[in-house]
mmCIF file of C-alpha atoms in Angstrom:
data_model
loop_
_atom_site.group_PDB
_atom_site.id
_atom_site.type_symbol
_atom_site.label_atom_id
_atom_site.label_comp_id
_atom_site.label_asym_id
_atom_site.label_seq_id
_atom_site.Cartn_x
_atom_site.Cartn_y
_atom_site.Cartn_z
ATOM 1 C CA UNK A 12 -79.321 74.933 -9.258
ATOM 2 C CA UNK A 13 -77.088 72.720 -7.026
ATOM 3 C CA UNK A 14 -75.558 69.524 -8.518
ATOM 4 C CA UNK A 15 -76.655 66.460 -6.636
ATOM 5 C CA UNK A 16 -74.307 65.201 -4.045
ATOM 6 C CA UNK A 17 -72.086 62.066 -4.996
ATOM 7 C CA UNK A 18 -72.606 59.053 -4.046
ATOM 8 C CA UNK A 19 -70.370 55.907 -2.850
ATOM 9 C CA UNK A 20 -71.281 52.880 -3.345
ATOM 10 C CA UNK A 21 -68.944 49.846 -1.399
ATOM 11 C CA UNK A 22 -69.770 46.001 -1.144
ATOM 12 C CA UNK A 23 -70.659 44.250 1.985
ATOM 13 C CA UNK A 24 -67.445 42.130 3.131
ATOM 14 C CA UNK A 25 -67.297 38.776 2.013
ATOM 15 C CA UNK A 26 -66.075 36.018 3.721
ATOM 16 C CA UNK A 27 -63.556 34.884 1.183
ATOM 17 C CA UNK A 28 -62.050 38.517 1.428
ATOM 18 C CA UNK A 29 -61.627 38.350 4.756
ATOM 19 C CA UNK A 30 -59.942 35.555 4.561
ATOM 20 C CA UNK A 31 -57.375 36.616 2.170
ATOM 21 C CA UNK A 32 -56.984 39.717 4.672
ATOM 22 C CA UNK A 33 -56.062 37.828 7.341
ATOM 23 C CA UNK A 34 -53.803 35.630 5.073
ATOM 24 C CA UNK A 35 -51.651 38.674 4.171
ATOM 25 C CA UNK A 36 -51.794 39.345 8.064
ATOM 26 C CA UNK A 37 -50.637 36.597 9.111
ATOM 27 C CA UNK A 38 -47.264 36.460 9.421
ATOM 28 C CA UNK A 39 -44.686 34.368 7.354
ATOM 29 C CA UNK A 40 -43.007 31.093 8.904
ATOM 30 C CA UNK A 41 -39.758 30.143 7.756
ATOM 31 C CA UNK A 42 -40.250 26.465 7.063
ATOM 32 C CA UNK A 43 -36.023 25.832 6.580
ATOM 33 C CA UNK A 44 -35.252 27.351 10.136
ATOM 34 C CA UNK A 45 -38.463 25.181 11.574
ATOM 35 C CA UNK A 46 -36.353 21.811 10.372
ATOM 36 C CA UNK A 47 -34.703 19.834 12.651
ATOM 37 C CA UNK A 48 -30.466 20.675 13.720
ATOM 38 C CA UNK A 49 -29.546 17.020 12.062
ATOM 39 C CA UNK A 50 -31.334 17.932 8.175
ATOM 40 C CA UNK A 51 -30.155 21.779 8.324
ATOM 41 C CA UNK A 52 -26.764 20.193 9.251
ATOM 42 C CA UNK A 53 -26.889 17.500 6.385
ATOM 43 C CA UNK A 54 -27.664 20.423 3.921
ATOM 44 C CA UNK A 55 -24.841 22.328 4.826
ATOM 45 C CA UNK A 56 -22.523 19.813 4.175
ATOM 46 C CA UNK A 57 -22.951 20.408 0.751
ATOM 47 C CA UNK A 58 -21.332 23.543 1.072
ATOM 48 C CA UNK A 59 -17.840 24.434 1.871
ATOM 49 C CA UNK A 60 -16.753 23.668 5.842
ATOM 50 C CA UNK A 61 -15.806 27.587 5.759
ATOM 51 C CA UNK A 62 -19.040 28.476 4.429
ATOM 52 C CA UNK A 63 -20.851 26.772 6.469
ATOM 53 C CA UNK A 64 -19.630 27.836 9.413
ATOM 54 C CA UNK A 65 -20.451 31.617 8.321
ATOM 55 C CA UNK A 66 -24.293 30.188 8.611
ATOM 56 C CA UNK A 67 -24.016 31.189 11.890
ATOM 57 C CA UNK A 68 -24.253 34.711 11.841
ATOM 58 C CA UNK A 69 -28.495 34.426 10.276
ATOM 59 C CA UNK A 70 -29.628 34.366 13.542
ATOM 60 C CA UNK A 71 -29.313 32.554 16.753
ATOM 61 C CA UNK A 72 -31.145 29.745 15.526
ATOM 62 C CA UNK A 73 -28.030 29.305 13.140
ATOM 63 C CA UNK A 74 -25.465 29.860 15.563
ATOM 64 C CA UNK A 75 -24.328 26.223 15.886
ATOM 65 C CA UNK A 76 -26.621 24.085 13.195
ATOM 66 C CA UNK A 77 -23.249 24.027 10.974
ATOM 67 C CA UNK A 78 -21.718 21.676 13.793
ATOM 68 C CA UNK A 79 -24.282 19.032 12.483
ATOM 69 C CA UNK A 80 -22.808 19.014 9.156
ATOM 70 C CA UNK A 81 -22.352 15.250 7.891
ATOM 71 C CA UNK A 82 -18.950 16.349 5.733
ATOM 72 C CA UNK A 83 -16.067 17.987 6.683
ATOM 73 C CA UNK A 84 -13.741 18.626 4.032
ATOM 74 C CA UNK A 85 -10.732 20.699 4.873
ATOM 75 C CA UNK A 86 -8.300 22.281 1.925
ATOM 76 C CA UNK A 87 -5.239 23.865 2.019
ATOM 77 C CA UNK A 88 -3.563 25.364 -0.610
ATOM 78 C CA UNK A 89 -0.158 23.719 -1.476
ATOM 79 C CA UNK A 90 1.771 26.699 -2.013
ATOM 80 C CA UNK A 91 0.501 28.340 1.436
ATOM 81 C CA UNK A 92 3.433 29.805 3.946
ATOM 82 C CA UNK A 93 4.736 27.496 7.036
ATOM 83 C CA UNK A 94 2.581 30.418 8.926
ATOM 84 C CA UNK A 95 -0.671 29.847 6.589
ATOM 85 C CA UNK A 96 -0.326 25.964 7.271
ATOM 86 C CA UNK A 97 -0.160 26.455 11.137
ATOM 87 C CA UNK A 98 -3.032 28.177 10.543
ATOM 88 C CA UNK A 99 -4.824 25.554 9.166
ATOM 89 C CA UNK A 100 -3.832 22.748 11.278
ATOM 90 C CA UNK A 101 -5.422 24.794 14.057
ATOM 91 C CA UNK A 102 -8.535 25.457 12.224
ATOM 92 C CA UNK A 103 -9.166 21.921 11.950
ATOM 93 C CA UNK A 104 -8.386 21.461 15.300
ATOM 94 C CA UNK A 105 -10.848 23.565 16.572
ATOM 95 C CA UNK A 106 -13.646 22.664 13.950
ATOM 96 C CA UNK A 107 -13.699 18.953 15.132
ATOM 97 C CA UNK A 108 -13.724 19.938 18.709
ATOM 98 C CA UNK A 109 -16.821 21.624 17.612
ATOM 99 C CA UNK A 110 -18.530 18.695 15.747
ATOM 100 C CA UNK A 111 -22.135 17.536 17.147
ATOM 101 C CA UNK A 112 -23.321 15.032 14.531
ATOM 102 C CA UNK A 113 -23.239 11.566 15.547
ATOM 103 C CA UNK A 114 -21.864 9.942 12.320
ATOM 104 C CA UNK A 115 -19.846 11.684 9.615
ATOM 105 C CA UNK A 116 -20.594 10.770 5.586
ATOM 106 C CA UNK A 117 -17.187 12.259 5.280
ATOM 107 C CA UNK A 118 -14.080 13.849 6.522
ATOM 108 C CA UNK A 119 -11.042 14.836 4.295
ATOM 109 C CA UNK A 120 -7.827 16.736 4.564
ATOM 110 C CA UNK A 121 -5.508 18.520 1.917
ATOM 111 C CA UNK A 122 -2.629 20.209 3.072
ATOM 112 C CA UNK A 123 1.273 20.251 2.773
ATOM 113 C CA UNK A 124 2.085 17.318 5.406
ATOM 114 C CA UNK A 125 5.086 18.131 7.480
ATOM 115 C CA UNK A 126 6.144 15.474 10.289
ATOM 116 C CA UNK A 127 5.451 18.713 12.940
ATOM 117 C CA UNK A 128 1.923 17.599 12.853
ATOM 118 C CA UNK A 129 1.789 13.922 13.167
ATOM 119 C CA UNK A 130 0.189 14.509 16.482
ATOM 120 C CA UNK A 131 -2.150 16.464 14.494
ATOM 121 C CA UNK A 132 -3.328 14.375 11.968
ATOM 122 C CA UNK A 133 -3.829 11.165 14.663
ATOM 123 C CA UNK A 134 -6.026 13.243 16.101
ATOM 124 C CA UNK A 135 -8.110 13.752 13.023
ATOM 125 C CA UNK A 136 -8.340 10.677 12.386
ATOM 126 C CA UNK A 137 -9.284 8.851 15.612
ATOM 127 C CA UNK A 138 -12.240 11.625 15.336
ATOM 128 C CA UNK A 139 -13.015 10.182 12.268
ATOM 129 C CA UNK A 140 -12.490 6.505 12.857
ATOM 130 C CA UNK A 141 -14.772 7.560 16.115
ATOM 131 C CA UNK A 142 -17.209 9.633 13.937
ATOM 132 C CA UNK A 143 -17.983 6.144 12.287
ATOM 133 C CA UNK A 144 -17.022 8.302 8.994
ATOM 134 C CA UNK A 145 -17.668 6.001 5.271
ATOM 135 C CA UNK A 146 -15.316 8.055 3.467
ATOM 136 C CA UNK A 147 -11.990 9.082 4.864
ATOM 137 C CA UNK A 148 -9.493 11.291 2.513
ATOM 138 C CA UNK A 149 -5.642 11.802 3.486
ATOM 139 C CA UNK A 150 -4.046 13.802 0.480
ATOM 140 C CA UNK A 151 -0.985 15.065 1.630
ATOM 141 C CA UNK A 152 1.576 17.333 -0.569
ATOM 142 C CA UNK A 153 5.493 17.065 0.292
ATOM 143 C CA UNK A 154 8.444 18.375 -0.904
ATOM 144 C CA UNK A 155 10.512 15.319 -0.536
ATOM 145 C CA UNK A 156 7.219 12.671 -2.088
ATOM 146 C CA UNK A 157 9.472 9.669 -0.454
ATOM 147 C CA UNK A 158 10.987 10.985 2.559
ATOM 148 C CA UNK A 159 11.018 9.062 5.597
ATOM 149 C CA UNK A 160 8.945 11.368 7.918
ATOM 150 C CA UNK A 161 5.850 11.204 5.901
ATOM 151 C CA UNK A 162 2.642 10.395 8.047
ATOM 152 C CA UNK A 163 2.688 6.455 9.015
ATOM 153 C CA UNK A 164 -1.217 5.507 8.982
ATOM 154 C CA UNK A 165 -2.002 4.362 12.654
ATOM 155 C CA UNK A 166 -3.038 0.947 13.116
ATOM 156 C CA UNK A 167 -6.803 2.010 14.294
ATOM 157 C CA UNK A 168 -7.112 3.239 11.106
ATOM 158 C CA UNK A 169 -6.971 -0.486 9.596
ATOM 159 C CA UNK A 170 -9.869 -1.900 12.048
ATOM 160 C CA UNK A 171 -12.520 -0.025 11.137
ATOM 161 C CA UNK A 172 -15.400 -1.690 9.616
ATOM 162 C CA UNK A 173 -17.551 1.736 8.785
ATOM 163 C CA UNK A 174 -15.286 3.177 5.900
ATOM 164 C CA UNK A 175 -17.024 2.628 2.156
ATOM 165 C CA UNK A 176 -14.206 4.728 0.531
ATOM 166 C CA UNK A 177 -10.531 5.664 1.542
ATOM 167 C CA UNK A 178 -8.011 7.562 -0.315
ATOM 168 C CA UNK A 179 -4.905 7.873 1.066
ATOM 169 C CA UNK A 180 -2.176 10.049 -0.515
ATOM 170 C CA UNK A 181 1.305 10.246 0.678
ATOM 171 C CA UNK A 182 0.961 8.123 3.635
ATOM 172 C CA UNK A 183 2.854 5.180 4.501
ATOM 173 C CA UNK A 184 0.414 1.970 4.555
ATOM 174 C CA UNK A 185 2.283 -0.604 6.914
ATOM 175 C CA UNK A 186 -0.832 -2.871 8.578
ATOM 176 C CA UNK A 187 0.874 -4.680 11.453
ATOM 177 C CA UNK A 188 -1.886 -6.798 11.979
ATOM 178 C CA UNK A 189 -4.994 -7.858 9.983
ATOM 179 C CA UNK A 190 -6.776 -5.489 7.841
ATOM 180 C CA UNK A 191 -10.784 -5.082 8.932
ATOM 181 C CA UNK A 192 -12.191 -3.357 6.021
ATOM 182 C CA UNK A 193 -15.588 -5.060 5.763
ATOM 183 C CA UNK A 194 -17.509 -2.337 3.874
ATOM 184 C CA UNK A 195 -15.034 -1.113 1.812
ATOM 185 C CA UNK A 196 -15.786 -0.308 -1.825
ATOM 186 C CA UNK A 197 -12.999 2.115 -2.737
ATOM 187 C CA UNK A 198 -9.250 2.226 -2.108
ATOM 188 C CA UNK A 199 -7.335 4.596 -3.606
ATOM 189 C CA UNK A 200 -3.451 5.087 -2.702
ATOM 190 C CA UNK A 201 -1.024 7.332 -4.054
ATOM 191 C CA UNK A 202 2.272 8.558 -3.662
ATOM 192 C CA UNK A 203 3.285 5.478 -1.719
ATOM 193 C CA UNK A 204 5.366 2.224 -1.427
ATOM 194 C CA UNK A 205 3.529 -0.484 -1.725
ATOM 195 C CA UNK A 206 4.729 -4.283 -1.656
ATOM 196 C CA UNK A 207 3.131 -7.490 -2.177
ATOM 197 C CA UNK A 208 2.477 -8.708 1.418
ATOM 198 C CA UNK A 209 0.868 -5.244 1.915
ATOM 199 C CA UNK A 210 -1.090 -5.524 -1.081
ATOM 200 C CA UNK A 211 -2.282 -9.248 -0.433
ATOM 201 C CA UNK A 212 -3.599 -8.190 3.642
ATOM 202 C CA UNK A 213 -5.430 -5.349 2.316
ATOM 203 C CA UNK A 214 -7.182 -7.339 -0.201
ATOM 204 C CA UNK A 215 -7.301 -9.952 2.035
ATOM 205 C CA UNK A 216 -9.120 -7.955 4.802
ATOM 206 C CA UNK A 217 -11.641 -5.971 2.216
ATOM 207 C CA UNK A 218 -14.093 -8.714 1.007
ATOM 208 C CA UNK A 219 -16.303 -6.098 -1.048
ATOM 209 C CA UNK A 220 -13.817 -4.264 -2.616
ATOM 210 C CA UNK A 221 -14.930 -3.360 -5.643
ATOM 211 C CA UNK A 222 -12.319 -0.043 -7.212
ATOM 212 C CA UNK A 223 -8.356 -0.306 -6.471
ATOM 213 C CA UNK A 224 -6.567 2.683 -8.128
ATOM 214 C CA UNK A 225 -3.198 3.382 -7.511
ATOM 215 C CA UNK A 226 -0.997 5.487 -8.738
ATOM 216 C CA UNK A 227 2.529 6.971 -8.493
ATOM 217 C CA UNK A 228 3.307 3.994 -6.471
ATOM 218 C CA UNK A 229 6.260 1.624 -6.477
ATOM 219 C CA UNK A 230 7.761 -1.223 -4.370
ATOM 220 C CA UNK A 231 6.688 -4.143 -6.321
ATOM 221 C CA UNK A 232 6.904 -6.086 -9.510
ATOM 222 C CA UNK A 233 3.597 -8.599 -9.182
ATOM 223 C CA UNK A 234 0.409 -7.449 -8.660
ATOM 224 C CA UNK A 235 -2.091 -10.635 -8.193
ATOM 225 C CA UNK A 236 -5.789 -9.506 -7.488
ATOM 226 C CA UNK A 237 -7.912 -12.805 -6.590
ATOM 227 C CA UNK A 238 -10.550 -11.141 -4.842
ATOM 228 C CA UNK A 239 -14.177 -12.085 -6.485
ATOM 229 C CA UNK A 240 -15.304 -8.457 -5.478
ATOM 230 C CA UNK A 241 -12.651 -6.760 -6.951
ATOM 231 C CA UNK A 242 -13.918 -5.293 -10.894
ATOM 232 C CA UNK A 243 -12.560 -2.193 -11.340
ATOM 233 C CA UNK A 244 -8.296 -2.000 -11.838
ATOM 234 C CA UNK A 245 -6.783 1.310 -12.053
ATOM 235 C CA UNK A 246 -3.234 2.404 -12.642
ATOM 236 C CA UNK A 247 -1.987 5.471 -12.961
ATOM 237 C CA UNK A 248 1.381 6.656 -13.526
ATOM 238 C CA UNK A 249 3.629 4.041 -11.948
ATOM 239 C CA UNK A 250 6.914 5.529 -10.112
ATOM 240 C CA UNK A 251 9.845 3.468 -11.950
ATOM 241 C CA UNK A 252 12.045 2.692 -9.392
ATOM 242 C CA UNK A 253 15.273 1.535 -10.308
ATOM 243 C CA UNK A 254 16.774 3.913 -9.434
ATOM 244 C CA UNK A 255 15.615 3.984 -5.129
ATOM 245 C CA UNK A 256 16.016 0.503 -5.112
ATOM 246 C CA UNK A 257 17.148 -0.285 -1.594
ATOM 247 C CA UNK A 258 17.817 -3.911 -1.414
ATOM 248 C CA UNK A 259 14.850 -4.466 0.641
ATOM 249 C CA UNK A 260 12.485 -6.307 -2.114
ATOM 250 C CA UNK A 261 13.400 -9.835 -3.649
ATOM 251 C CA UNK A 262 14.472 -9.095 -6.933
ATOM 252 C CA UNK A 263 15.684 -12.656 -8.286
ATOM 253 C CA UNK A 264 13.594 -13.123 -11.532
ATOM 254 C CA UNK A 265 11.789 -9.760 -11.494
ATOM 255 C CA UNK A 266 14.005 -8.155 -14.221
ATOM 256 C CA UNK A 267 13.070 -8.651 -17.363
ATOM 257 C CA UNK A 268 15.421 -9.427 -20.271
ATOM 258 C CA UNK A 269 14.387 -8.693 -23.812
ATOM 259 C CA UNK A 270 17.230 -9.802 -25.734
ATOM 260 C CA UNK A 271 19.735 -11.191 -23.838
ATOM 261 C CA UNK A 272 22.381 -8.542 -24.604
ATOM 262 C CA UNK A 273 22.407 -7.290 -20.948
ATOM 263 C CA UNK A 274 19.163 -4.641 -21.119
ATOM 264 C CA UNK A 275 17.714 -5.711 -17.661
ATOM 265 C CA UNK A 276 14.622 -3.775 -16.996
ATOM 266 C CA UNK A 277 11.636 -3.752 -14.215
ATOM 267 C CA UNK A 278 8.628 -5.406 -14.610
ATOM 268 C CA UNK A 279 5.220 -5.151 -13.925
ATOM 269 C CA UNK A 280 3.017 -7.986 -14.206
ATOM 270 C CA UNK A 281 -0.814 -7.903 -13.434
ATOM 271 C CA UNK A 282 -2.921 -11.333 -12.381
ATOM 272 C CA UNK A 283 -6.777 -10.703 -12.123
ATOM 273 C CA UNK A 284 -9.089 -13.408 -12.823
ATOM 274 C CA UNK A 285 -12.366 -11.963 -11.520
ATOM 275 C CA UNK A 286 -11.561 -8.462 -13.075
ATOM 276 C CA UNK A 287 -14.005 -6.701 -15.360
ATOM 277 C CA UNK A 288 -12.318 -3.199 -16.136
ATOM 278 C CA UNK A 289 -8.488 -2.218 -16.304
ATOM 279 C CA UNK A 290 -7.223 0.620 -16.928
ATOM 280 C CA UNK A 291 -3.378 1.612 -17.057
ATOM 281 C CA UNK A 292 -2.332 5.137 -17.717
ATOM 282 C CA UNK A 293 -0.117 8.052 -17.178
ATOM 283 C CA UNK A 294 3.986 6.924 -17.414
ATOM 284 C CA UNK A 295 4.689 3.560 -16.582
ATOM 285 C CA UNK A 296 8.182 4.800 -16.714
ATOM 286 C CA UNK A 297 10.859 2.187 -17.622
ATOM 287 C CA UNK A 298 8.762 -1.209 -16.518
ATOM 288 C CA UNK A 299 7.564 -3.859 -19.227
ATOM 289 C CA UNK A 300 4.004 -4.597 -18.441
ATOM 290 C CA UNK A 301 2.768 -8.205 -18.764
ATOM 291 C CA UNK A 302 -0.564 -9.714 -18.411
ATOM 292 C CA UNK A 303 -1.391 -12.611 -16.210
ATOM 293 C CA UNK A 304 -4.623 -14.388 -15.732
ATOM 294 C CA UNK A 305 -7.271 -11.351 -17.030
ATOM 295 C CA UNK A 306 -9.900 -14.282 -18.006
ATOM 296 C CA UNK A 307 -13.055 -11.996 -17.140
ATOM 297 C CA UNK A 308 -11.832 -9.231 -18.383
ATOM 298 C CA UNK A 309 -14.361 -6.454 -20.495
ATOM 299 C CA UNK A 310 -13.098 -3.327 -20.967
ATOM 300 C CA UNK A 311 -9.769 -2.298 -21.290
ATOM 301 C CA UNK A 312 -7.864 1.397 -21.445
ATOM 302 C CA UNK A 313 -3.649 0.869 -22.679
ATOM 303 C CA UNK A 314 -3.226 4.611 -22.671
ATOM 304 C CA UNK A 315 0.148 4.940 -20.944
ATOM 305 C CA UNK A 316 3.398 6.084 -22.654
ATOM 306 C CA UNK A 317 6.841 4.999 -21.603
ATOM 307 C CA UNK A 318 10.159 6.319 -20.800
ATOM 308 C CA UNK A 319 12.609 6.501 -23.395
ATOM 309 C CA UNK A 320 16.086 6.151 -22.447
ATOM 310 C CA UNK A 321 18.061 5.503 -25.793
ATOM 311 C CA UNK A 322 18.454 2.198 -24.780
ATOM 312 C CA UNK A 323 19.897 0.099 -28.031
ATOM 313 C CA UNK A 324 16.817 -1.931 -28.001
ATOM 314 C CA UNK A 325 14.156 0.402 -27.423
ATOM 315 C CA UNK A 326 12.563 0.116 -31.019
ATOM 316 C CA UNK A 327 12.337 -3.615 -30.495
ATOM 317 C CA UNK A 328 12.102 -3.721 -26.396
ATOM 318 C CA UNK A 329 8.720 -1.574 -26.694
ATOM 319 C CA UNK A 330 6.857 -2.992 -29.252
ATOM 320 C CA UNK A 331 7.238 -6.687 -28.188
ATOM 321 C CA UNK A 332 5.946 -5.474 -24.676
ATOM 322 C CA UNK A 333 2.866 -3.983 -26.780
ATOM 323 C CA UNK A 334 2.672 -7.153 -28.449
ATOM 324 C CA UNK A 335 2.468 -9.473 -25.638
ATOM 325 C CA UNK A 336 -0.581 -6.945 -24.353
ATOM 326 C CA UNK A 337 -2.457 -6.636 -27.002
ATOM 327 C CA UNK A 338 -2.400 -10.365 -27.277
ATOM 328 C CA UNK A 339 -3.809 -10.929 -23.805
ATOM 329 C CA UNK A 340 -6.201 -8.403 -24.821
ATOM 330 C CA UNK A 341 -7.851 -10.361 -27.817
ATOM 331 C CA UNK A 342 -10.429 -11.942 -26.342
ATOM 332 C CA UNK A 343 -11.404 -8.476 -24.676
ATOM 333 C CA UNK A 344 -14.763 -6.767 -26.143
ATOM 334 C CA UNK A 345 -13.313 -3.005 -25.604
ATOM 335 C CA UNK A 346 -9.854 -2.162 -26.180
ATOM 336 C CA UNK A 347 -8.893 1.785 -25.422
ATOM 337 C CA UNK A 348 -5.504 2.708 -26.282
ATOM 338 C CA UNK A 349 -3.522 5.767 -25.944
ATOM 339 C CA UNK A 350 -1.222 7.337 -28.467
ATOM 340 C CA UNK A 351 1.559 6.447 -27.517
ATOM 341 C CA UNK A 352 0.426 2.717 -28.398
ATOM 342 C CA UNK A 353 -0.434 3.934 -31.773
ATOM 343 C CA UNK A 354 3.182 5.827 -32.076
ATOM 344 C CA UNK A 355 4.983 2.425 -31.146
ATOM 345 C CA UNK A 356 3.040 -0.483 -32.475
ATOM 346 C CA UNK A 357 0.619 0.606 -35.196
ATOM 347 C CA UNK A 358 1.427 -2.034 -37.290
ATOM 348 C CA UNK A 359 1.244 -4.506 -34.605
ATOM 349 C CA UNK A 360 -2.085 -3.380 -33.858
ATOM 350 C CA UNK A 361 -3.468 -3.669 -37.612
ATOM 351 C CA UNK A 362 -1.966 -7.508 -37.917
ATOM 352 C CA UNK A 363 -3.325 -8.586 -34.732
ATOM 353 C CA UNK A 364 -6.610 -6.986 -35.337
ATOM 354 C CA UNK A 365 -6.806 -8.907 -38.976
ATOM 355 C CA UNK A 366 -5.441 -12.071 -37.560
ATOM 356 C CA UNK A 367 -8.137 -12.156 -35.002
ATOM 357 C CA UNK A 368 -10.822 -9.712 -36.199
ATOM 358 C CA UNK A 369 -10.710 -7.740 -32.836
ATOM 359 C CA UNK A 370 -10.575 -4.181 -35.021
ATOM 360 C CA UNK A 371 -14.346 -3.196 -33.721
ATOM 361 C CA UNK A 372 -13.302 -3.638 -30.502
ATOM 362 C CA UNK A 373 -10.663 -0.972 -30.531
ATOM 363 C CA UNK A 374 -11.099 2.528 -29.552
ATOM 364 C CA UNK A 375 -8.491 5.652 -29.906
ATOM 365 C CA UNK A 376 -7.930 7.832 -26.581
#
C-alpha cells in the first residue's frame, strides 16, 4: 500500500509582509552624504585639517566638502627639519587657497617661525582677518625667543572687529594706530615685550574683554587694568629682565629697594579695580610683586616661586614681598597659594590668618 502524498501547506500573502519585503528592497539612503556642503564641512572641523582632507577619497560627493570646514588648525612639530618646515608652510599655503566656507570659527598656526616666511604668515592672516575668523592663534617657536626678526603683527590685524579670542605667541604687538577689538573676549600673549602704552591701547580698544593672560612677557613694571569688562587676570611666568634692559623704558622709581643697603630689584605692580579672579604663577623671576587697587577682587591663586640669587637679603627681601600680598589679599574670599609661599612665609601666613581670621579662605596648590 502506497503512503499518501505530502502535502504543503503556505499562507496567502499579507499585506504587512509585503511591505516589509519591499522595505528590505528598497535600497538604503545615506542621510550624512544627503546634508548640505556647509554642515558636512562644520563637522569636519572637528577633526584634524589633515584628516579631513583625506574625506575626500569616500566618494565624489566628498571630494571637496572638507574645503567647508569652519576650523583650520595647522601644527608643526617644533623639532621638524628646515626641509619638514618648508613643507609645511606650503601646505598651508595651498589649504587656504582651497578654502570655500564663507566665515571661519577658527584658524591657528604652530610652527618654528623663521623671518623666511613673513610673507607667509601675512598671507595667513589677511585670509583670516578676510575669513571674518573669531578665534585667531599665532604660536610661534624660535630659537632666539627675543630676536629681532620675529614676526611683527600687521596693522590689519588690530582693526578687526570679528575676533572673540586671539592668542598670539612670539609675535611682536606694536599697534600704530588704535586698536578695534570690539568683540574680543580673550587675549592671550606670550613670549613678547610688552610696555605700558601698548598695554593701555589694547585695553583701550577691547571694551568686552573679559580674560588677559600673559605670560613669559617683559617690558614693564606697572600693569593698571581699569577696564569694567576685564575679570579674569592671568600671569604666568614673568621673563625677569634685568638683565636685556636696553635703556628704552623709564626706569626712575621702578626699582624697588628693600633695605636700603643697595639691593635694587624690578618690580611688578598690579592695579585692577573691576577684577574678579587673579592668578599669578610659574617664576616671577627676580621682581617684587605689589598689589594696587584689587577692591573687587574674589578669588585669588599666589602660586609662583621666585629666583634665588644669594642675595644678602633674600630671607628678609622675600617674605616682606609675601607679606605686603597677603595683606592686600585679606579681604579676598579665596586665597590659593603655591608652595613656594608656604616654603617662604608660613609663619606669616598663620599670623595674618589669626589676626584677621582669613584661615578658611586659604587653599594649598
Amino acid at each position: 500500500m502506497s503512503s499518501p502524498s505530502s502535502i504543503e501547506l503556505s499562507h496567502p500573502p499579507t499585506p504587512e509582509s509585503d511591505n516589509e519585503c519591499a522595505k528590505l528592497s528598497k535600497p538604503t539612503v545615506d542621510r550624512i552624504t544627503a546634508l548640505p556642503d556647509a554642515i558636512l564641512g562644520h563637522v569636519l572641523s572637528f577633526l584634524p585639517i589633515e584628516d579631513a582632507i583625506k574625506t575626500q577619497v569616500l566618494s565624489k560627493r566628498w571630494l571637496h566638502i572638507w574645503t567647508y570646514s569652519t576650523s583650520l588648525e595647522f601644527l608643526s612639530d617644533s623639532d621638524s627639519s628646515e626641509k619638514t618646515v618648508g613643507d609645511f608652510v606650503s601646505f598651508v599655503d595651498k589649504t587656504i587657497v582651497l578654502c570655500n566656507c564663507s566665515k571661519l570659527k577658527k584658524f591657528g598656526v604652530e610652527f618654528r617661525y623663521d623671518s623666511d616666511y613673513a610673507s607667509n604668515v601675512n598671507l595667513w592672516t589677511r585670509f583670516a582677518t578676510g575669513k571674518g575668523t573669531e578665534e585667531l592663534q599665532l604660536d610661534f617657536d624660535l630659537c632666539d625667543l627675543f630676536e629681532s626678526d620675529s614676526y611683527v603683527l600687521p596693522q590689519l590685524l588690530y582693526t578687526n572687529s570679528s575676533f572673540k579670542t586671539l592668542k598670539f605667541s612670539a609675535c611682536q604687538v606694536l599697534p600704530k594706530g588704535v586698536v578695534c577689538w570690539n568683540s574680543l573676549k580673550k587675549l592671550t600673549i606670550g613670549y613678547a615685550k610688552l610696555s605700558e602704552d601698548v598695554i593701555q591701547k589694547i585695553l583701550a580698544g577691547s571694551p568686552v574683554l573679559e580674560i588677559l593672560e600673559l605670560y613669559y612677557f617683559y617690558g614693564f613694571n606697572h600693569l593698571h587694568v581699569s577696564s569694567a569688562s576685564v575679570k579674569k587676570l592671568i600671569l604666568r611666568d614673568v621673563w625677569d629682565d634685568d638683565d636685556d634692559d636696553d635703556g628704552d623704558d623709564d626706569d626712575d622709581g621702578d626699582d624697588y629697594d628693600d633695605d636700603g643697603g643697595g639691593g635694587h630689584h624690578s618690580m611688578l605692580e598690579i592695579s585692577a579695580p573691576h577684577l574678579h579672579s587673579l592668578e599669578i604663577s610659574g617664576s616671577l623671576g627676580d621682581k617684587i610683586c605689589r598689589l594696587g587697587d584689587v577692591s573687587s577682587l574674589i578669588d585669588a591663586n599666589i602660586s609662583f616661586h621666585m629666583k634665588s640669587r644669594y642675595y644678602s637679603d633674600d630671607y628678609e627681601r622675600h617674605p616682606n614681598m609675601l607679606r605686603g600680598l597677603l595683606q592686600s589679599l585679606i579681604p579676598v574670599k579665596n586665597i590659593t597659594l603655591g608652595n613656594w609661599a608656604l616654603q617662604v612665609g608660613l609663619l606669616i601666613i598663620l599670623c595674618l590668618c589669626f589676626q584677621f581670621d582669613v584661615l578658611h579662605n586659604l587653599t594649598e596648590y
